[in-house]
Coordinates of C-alpha atoms and ligand atoms in Angstrom, one line a residue:
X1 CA 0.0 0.0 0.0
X2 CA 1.6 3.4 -0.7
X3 CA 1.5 5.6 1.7
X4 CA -0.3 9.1 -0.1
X5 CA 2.0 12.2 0.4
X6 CA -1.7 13.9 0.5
X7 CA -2.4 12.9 3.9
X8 CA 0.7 14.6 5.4
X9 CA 0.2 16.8 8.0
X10 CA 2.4 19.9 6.6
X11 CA 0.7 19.7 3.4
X12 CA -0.6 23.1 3.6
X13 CA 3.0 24.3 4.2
X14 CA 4.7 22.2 0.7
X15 CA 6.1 24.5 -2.1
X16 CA 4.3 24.1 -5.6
X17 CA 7.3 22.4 -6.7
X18 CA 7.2 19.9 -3.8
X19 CA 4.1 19.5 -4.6
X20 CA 4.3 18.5 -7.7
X21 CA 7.7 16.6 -7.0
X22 CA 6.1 14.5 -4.9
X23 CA 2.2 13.9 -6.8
X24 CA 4.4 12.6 -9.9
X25 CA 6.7 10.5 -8.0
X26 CA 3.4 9.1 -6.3
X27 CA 1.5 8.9 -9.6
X28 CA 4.4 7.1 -11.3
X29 CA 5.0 4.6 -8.0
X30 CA 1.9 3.4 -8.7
X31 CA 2.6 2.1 -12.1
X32 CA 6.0 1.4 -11.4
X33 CA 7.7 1.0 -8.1
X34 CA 11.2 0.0 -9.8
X35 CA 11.0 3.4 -11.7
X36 CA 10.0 5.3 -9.0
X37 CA 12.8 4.0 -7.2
X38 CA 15.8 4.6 -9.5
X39 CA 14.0 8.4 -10.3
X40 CA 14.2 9.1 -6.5
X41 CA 17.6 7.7 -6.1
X42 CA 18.8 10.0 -9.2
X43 CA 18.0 13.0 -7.4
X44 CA 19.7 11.3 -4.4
X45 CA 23.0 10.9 -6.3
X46 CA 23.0 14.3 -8.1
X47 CA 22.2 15.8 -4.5
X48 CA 25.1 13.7 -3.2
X49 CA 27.8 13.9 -5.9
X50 CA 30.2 16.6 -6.7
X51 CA 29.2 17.2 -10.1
X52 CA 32.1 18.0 -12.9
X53 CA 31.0 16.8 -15.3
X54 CA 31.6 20.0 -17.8
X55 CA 29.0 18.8 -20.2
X56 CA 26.3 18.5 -17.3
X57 CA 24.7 21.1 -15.3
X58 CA 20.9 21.5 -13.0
X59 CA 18.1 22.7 -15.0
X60 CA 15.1 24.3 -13.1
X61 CA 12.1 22.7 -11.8
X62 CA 9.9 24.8 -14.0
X63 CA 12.2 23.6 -17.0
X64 CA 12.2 19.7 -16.0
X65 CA 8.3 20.5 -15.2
X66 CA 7.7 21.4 -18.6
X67 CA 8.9 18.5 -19.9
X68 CA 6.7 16.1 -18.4
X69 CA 3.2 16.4 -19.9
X70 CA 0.8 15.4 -22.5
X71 CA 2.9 17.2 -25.7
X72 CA 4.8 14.1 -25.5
X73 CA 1.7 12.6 -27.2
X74 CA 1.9 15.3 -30.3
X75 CA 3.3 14.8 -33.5
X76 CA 3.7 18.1 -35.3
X77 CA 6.3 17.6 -38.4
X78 CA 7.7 20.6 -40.0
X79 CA 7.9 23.7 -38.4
X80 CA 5.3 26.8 -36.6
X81 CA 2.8 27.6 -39.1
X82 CA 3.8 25.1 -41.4
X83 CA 2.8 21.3 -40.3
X84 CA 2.2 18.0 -41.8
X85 CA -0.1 17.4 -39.2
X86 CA -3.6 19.0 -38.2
X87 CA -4.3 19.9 -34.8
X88 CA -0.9 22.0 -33.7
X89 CA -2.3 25.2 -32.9
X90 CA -0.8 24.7 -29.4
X91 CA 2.8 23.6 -30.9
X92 CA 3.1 26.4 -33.1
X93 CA 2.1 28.7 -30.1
X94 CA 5.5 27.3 -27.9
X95 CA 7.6 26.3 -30.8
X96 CA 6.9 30.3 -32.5
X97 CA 7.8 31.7 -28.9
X98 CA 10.9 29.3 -28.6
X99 CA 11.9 30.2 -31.3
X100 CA 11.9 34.2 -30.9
X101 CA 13.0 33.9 -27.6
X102 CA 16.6 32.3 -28.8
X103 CA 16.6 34.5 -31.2
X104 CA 17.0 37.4 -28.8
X105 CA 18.8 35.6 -26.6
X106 CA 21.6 35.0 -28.9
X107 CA 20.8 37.5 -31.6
X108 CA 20.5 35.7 -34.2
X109 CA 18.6 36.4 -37.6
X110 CA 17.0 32.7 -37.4
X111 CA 16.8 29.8 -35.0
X112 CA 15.6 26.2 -35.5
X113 CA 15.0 24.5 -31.6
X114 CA 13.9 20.8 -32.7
X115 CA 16.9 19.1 -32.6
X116 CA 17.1 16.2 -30.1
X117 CA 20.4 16.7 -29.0
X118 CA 23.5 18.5 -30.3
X119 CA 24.4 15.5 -32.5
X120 CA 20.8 15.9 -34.2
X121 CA 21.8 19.6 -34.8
X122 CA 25.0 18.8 -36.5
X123 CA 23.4 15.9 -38.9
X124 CA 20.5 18.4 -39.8
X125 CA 23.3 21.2 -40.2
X126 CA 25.7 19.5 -42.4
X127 CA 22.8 18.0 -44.9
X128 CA 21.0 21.5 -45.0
X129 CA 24.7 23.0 -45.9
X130 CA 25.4 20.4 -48.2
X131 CA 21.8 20.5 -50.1
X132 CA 22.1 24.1 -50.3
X133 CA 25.3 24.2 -51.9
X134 CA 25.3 21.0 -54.2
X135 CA 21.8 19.3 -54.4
X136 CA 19.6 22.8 -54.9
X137 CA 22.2 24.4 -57.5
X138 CA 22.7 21.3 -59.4
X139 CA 18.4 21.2 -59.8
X140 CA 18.4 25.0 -60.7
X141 CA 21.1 24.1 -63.2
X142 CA 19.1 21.4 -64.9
X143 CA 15.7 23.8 -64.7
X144 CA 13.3 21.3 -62.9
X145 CA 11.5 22.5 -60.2
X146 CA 12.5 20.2 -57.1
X147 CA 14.1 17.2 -55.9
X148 CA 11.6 14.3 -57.2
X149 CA 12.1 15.8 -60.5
X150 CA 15.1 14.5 -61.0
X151 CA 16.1 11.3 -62.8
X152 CA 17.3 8.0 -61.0
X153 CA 21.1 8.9 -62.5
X154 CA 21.0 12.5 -61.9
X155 CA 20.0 11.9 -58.4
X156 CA 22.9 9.3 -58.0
X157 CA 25.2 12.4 -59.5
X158 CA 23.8 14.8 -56.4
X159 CA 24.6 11.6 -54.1
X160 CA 28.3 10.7 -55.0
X161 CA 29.2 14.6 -54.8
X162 CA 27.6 14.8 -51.3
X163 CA 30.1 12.1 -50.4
X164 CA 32.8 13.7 -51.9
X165 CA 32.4 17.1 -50.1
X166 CA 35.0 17.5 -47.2
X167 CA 34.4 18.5 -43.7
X168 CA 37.2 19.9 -41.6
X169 CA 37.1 20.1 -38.0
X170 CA 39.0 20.1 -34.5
X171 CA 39.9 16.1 -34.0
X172 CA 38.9 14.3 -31.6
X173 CA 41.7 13.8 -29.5
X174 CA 42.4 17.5 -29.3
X175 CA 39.5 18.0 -28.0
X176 CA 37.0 18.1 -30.5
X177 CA 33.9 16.3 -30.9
X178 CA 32.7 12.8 -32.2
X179 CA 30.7 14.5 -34.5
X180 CA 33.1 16.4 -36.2
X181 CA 34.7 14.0 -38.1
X182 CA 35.7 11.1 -36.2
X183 CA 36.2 7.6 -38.1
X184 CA 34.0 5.8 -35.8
X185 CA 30.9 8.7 -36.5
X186 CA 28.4 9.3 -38.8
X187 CA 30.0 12.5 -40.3
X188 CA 33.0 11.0 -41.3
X189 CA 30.8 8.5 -43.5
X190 CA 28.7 11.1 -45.1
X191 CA 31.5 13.4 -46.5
X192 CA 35.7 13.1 -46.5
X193 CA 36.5 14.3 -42.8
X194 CA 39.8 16.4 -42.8
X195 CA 40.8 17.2 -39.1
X196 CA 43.2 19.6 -36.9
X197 CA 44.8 19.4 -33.8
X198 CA 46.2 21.9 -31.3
X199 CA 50.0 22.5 -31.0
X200 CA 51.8 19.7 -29.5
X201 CA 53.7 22.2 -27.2
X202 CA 51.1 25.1 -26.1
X203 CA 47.7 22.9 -26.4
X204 CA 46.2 25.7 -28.1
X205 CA 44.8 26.3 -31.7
X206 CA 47.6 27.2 -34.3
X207 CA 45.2 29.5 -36.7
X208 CA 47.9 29.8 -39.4
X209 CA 48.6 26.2 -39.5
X210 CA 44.7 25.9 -39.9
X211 CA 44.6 28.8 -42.7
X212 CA 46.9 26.3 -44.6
X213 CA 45.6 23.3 -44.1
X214 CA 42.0 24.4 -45.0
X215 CA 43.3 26.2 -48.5
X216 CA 45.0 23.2 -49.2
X217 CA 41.5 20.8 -48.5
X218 CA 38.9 23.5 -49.3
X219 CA 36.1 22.2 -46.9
X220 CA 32.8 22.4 -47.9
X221 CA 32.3 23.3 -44.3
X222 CA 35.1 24.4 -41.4
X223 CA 33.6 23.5 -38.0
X224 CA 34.8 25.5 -35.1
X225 CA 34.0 24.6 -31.5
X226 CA 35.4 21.2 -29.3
X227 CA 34.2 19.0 -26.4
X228 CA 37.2 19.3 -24.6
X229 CA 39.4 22.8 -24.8
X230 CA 39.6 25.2 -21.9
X231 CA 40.3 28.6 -24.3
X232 CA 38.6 31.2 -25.8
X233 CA 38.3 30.8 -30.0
X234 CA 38.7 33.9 -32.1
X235 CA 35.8 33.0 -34.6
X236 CA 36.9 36.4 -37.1
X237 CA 40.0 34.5 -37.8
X238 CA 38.1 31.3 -38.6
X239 CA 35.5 33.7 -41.0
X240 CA 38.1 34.8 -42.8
X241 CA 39.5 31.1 -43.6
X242 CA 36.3 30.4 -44.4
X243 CA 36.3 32.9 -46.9
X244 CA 39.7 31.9 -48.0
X245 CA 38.7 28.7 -48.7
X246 CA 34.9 28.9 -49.9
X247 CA 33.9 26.5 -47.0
X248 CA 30.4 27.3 -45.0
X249 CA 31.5 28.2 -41.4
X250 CA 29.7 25.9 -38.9
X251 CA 30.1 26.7 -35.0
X252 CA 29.4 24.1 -32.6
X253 CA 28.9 26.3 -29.6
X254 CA 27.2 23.2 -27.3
X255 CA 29.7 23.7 -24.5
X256 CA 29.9 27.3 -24.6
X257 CA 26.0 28.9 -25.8
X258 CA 25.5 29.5 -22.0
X259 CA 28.5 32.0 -21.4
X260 CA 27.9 33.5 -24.8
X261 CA 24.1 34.0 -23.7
X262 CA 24.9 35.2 -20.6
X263 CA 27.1 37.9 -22.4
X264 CA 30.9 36.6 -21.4
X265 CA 31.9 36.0 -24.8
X266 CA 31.6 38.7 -26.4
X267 CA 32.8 40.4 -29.6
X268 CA 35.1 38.0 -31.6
X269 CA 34.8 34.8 -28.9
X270 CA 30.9 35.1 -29.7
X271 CA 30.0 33.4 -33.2
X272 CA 27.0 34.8 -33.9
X273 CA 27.4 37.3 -36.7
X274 CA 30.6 35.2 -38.0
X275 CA 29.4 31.9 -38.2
X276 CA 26.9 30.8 -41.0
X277 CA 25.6 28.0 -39.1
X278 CA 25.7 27.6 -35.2
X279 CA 24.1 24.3 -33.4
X280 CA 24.3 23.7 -29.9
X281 CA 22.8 21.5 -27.1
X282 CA 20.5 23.4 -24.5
X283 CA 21.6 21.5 -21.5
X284 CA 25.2 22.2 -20.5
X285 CA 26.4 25.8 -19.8
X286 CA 23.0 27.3 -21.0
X287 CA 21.3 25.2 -17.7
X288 CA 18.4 24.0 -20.0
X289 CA 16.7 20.6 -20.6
X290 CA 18.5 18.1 -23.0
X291 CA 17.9 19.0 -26.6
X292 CA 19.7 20.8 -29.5
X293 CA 19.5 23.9 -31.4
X294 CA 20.4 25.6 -34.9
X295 CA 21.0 29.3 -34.8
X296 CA 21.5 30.5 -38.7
X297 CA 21.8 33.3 -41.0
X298 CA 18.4 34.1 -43.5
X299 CA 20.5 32.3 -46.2
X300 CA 20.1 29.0 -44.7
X301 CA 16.9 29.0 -43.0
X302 CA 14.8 27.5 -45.6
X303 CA 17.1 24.7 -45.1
X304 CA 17.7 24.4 -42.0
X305 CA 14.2 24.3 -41.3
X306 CA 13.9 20.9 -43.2
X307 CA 15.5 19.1 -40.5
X308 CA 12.1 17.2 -40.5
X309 CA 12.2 15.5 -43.7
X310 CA 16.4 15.2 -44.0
X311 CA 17.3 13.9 -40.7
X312 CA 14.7 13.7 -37.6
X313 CA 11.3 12.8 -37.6
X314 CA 8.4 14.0 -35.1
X315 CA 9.8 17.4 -32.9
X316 CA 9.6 17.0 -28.9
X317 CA 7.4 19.0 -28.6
X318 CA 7.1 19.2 -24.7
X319 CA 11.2 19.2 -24.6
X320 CA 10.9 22.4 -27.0
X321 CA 8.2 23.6 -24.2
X322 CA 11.2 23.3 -21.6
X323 CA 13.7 24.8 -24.5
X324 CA 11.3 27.8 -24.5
X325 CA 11.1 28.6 -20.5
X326 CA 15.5 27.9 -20.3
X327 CA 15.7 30.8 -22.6
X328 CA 13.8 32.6 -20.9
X329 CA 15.5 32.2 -17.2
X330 CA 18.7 33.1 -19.7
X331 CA 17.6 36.2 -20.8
X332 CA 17.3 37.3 -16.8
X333 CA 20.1 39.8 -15.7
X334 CA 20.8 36.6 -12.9
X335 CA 21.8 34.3 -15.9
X336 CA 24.9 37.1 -17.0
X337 CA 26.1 36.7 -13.1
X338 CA 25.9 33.3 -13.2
X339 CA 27.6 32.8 -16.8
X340 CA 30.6 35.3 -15.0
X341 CA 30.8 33.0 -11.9
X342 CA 31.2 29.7 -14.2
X343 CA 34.3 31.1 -15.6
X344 CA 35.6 32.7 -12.2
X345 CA 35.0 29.4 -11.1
X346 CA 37.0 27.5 -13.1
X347 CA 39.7 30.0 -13.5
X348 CA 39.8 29.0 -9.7
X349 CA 40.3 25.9 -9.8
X350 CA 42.9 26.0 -12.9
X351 CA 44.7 28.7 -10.5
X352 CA 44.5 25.6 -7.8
X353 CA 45.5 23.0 -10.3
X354 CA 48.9 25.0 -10.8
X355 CA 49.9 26.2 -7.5
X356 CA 50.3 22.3 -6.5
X357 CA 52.4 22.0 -9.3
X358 CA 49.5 19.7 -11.8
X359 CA 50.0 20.0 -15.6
X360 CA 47.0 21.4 -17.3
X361 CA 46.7 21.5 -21.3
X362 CA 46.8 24.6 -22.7
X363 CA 48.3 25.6 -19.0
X364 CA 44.9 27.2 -17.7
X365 CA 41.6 28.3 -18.6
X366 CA 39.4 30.9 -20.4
X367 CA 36.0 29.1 -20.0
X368 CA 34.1 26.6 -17.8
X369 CA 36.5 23.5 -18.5
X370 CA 39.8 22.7 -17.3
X371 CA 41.8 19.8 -19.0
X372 CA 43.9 17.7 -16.5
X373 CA 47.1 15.5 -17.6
X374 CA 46.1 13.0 -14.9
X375 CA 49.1 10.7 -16.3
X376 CA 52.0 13.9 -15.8
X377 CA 50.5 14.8 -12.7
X378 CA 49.6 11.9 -10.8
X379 CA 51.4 8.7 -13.0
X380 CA 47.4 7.4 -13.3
X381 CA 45.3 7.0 -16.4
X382 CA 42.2 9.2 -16.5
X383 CA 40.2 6.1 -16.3
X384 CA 41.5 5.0 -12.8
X385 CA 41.0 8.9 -11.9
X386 CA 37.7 8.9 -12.9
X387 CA 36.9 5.9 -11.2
X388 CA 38.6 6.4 -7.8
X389 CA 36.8 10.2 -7.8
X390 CA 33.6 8.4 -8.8
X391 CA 33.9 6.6 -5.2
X392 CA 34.5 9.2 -3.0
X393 CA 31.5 10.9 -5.0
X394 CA 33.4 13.5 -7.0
X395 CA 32.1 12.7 -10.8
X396 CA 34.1 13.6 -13.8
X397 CA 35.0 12.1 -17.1
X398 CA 38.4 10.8 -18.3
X399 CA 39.0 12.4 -21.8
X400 CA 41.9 12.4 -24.3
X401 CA 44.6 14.8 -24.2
X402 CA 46.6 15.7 -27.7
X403 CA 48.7 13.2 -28.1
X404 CA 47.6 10.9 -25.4
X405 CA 49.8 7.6 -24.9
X406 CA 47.2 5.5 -23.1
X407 CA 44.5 5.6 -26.2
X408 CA 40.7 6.9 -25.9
X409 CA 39.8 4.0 -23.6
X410 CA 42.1 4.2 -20.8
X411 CA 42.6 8.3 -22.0
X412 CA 46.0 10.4 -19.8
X413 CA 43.4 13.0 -19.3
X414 CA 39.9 14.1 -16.9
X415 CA 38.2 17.5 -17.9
X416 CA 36.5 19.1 -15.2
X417 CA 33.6 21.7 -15.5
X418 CA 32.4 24.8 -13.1
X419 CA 29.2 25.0 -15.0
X420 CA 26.9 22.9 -12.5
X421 CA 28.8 23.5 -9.1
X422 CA 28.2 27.2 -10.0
X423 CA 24.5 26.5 -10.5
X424 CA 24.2 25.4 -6.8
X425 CA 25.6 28.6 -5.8
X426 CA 30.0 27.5 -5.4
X427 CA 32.4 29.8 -5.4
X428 CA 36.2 30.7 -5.4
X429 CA 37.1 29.2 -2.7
X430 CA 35.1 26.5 -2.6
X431 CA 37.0 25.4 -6.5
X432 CA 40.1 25.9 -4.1
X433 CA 39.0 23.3 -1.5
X434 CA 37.3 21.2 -4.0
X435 CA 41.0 20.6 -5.6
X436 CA 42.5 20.3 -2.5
X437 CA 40.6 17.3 -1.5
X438 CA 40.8 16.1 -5.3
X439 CA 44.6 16.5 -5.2
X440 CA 45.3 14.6 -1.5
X441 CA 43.5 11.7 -3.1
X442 CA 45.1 11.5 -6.4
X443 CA 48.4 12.1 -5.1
X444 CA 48.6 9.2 -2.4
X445 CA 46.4 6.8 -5.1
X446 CA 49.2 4.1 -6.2
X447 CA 48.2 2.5 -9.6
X448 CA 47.8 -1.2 -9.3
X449 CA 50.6 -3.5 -11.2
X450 CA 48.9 -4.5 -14.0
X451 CA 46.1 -2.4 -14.1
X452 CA 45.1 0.8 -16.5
X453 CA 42.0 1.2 -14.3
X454 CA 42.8 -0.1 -10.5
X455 CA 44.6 1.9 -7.6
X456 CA 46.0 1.4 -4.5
X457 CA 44.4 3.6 -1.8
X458 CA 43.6 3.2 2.0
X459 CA 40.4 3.2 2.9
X460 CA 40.6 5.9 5.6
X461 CA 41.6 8.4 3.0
X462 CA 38.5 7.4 0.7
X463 CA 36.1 7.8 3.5
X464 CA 37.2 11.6 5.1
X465 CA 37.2 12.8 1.5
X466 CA 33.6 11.3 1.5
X467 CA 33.1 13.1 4.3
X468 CA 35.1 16.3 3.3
X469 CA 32.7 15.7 0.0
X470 CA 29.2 15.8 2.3
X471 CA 30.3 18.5 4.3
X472 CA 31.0 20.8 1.4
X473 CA 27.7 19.8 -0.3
X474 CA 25.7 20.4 2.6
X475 CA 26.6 24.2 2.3
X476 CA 24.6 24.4 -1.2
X477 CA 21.5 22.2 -1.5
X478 CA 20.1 20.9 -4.4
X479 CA 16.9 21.9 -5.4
X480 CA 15.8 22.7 -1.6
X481 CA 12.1 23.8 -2.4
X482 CA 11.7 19.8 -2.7
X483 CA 11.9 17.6 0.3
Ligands
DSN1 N1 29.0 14.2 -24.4 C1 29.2 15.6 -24.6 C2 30.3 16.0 -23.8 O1 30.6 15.5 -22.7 O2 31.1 17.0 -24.2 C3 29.3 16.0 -26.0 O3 28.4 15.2 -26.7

């Protein structure tokens, strides 16, 4: 028999959001127990965890609210106004006002919020990029009207040039992202992927040895943006190769749209107004739910607004509810302090990293991400870092450093991200303490013989930086307005 959270005695006194925190926990119990379960033990763990994980971050109740309701149930292909299915009067209403509301937010002359995630964005970018510059000319050369009018060998012609269009971006182990051309992604398989890397000895982008490369390949598009590098990228210089080499210039901004919407990147670090395309996901430094979007210039709207037929089928609708109301809370004067404090934040802890003598690529920061050389500054892979933090409840992810000797598995590397500890309100000197008690642990952890993964560590060490963990937590609760 559950026990109904209706009948408690300080009912009167609950929050809206406990309120509905704890009807939708009690609504779903009933169906599910086992669910129920593992959803209150998620919010038990992200309470209870030191979370930095730079990709990750705490959206709002109202956001995660919006997400859960009956829009689920509405398919509404295409985009506002303009539907393949009857009955989206209400879609159109929150995708229209999404939609305007990242526009301001990032002010941009179009944007395009359906994407499930930032890989979606990038498939439906690069097709849009690559119809409009070989499939739509080549069918305005021939004079027939649209796609289905051409022939079975002229359509084969269209295919076998998108595949031999080139892509050129960051590589993966220097910190870019799967979907900029890795071998073992899709984007590597749907055009010839051409890659850069940072410079072996600063860690940082080498924009001359990028000028020449990309005159040499001349990419149909030049990606800039990375999973995995703590610096600022000067997106006039990577216009101008653009130019220089006739490529479309796509920015993945996924990791940074929240500190360029909350007006820290500014000028040349913000690529809107450079960049012909931009995607990005919603849920890491711009604290929304977990989706992806397409910012673009007027040119490519009409195409980017096909991502419904080219690459994703029905829109989310009640994620692109949630999209609406994070764009919102980021267009609040609270979201430019809290876009500052991220990068004070990790500037902290990169200023920590260094005064114990730890090796950081690139040697520091200029965003939310710090890069640690786990293998220089410890003697462990970034997998038994990761996994030794993960049990004292510090998460973070072991990631690849340029060059790394220990391969993308085992990786020499752990990024670290401000973006979520600075959502629960963190500080300065909290990043100092935080690396403090990461340091003690890593330093006295002796890798076991044999083993990439393993360490040696006494137990009395993993439990008071448990405790040291809890303590510092319980100065910055997580979502306190539910019990
Ligand atoms: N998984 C994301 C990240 O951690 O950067 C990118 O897809």
């Amino acid at each position: 028999m559950i026990k109904s959270f209706l009948d408690r005695k300080d009912l009167h006194t609950l929050s809206p959001e406990s309120i509905a925190y704890l009807a939708s926990m009690e609504v779903i119990e009933r169906k599910d127990p086992l669910i129920a379960e593992a959803l209150k033990k998620e919010l038990d763990d992200q309470r209870n965890s030191l979370k930095l994980i730079a990709s990750e971050n705490y959206s709002s109740l109202a956001v995660q609210l919006a997400m859960g309701n009956f829009l689920t149930d509405k398919y509404a292909e295409g985009h506002p106004f303009h539907r393949f299915y009857a009955g989206c009067d209400n879609v159109d209403t929150i995708e229209s006002v999404g939609c305007a509301l990242a526009k301001k937010l990032f002010g941009a002359e179009h944007a395009y919020i359906q994407p499930h995630s930032g890989a979606d964005a990038n498939l439906i970018a690069y097709w849009a990029i690559l119809i409009k510059r070989i499939e739509e000319p080549f069918i305005e050369s021939l004079g027939k009207k649209n796609v289905a009018a051409l022939t079975d060998d002229e359509y084969e012609q269209v295919r076998n040039e998108f595949a031999s269009q080139k892509m050129m971006g960051m590589a993966l182990d220097a910190g870019g992202h799967l979907t900029h051309g890795s071998r073992v992604n899709f984007s590597s398989k749907m055009m010839k992927s051409i890659t850069y890397g940072v410079d072996a000895k600063t860690g940082l982008l080498d924009y001359k040895k990028i000028e020449e490369q990309a005159i040499k390949e001349r990419p149909a598009i030049l990606i800039a943006g990375y999973s995995a590098y703590s610096r600022l990228i000067d997106f006039s210089i990577f216009r101008e190769i653009a130019d220089k080499c006739g490529a479309t210039l796509l920015v993945d901004m996924a990791h940074f749209a929240g500190l360029v919407a909350g007006k820290q990147l500014t000028g040349k670090y913000n690529p809107v107004g450079y960049a012909d395309v931009i995607t990005s996901t919603t849920h890491k430094t711009l604290r929304g739910p977990r989706g992806g979007i397409i910012l673009c210039t007027e040119e490519f709207a009409p195409f980017i607004d096909k991502g419904c037929p080219y690459a994703i089928g029905g829109p989310l609708a009640h994620v692109i509810a949630a999209k609406s109301l994070a764009f919102s809370e980021c267009l609040e004067p609270a979201f430019e302090t809290y876009a500052a404090n991220v990068i004070k934040n990790s500037k902290a802890m990169a200023a920590a990293f260094l005064e114990k003598g730890k090796v950081l690529i690139s040697g520091g920061t200029d965003n939310h991400l710090v890069l640690l050389n786990v293998e220089e500054s410890f003697g462990l892979t970034g997998r038994a870092a990761e996994t030794l933090l993960a049990r004292c409840g510090i998460t973070v992810n072991r990631n690849s450093i340029p060059g790394d000797i220990n391969g993308p598995w085992y990786t020499s590397g752990i990024r670290l991200g401000s973006a979520a500890l600075t959502s629960r309100g963190m500080n300065e000197a909290d990043m100092h303490k935080i690396v403090e008690i990461i340091c003690r642990l890593l330093d006295a952890a002796e890798p076991l013989e044999g083993s990439k993964a393993k360490v040696h560590i006494a137990d009395l060490l993993v439990k008071k930086t448990k405790m040291d963990v809890k303590e510092l937590l319980s100065g910055y609760p997580l979502y306190p307005e539910i019990l």
